[in-house]
Amino acid sequence: QAQLVETGGGLVQAGGSLTLSCTTSGRAFSPYYMGWFRAAPGKGREFVAAVRWSDGDPVYADSVKGRFAISRDTAQISQALQMNNLKPEDTAVYYCSFAGKPTYYYRFMSGYDYWGQGTLVNVSA
């Protein structure tokens, strides 16, 4: 069982930057993927980015490509999401996710076994 904790959310003006971090605890073991999803107010959770643990290969949603960068720390079993040029439409609760089994569904919630509690990112216009 892996417990995930996100940090780094907050209030930022449009055009600004934030970095989210996700650390694991408990019976730590390496994932196959770690990812980020977000849920805007009144909306469902959507895919943001994921990183393949074996080689660090990143995948991004079109809406964040070129602005966000995902990275991993294999020693700490943690990940980070660097968010640049933030827009008001990026306002959401951001969730860290952990795939403990091989999956092709890394763009979907069903591909992940463990989730963090979420951290709020609020981008003002």
mmCIF file with all atom_site columns, C-alpha atoms in Angstrom, residues 12 39 47 56 95 114 116:
data_model
loop_
_atom_site.group_PDB
_atom_site.id
_atom_site.type_symbol
_atom_site.label_atom_id
_atom_site.label_alt_id
_atom_site.label_comp_id
_atom_site.label_asym_id
_atom_site.label_entity_id
_atom_site.label_seq_id
_atom_site.pdbx_PDB_ins_code
_atom_site.Cartn_x
_atom_site.Cartn_y
_atom_site.Cartn_z
_atom_site.occupancy
_atom_site.B_iso_or_equiv
_atom_site.pdbx_formal_charge
_atom_site.auth_seq_id
_atom_site.auth_comp_id
_atom_site.auth_asym_id
_atom_site.auth_atom_id
_atom_site.pdbx_PDB_model_num
ATOM 1 C CA . VAL A 1 12  ? -1.045  32.520 -8.225  1.00 0.00 ? 12  VAL A CA 1
ATOM 2 C CA . ALA A 1 39  ? -10.719 18.456 -11.142 1.00 0.00 ? 39  ALA A CA 1
ATOM 3 C CA . PHE A 1 47  ? -5.701  13.709 -17.048 1.00 0.00 ? 47  PHE A CA 1
ATOM 4 C CA . GLY A 1 56  ? 11.143  8.934  -17.254 1.00 0.00 ? 56  GLY A CA 1
ATOM 5 C CA . TYR A 1 95  ? -4.322  14.850 -7.591  1.00 0.00 ? 95  TYR A CA 1
ATOM 6 C CA . TYR A 1 114 ? -3.441  4.913  -5.363  1.00 0.00 ? 114 TYR A CA 1
ATOM 7 C CA . GLY A 1 116 ? -3.445  11.531 -2.970  1.00 0.00 ? 116 GLY A CA 1
#
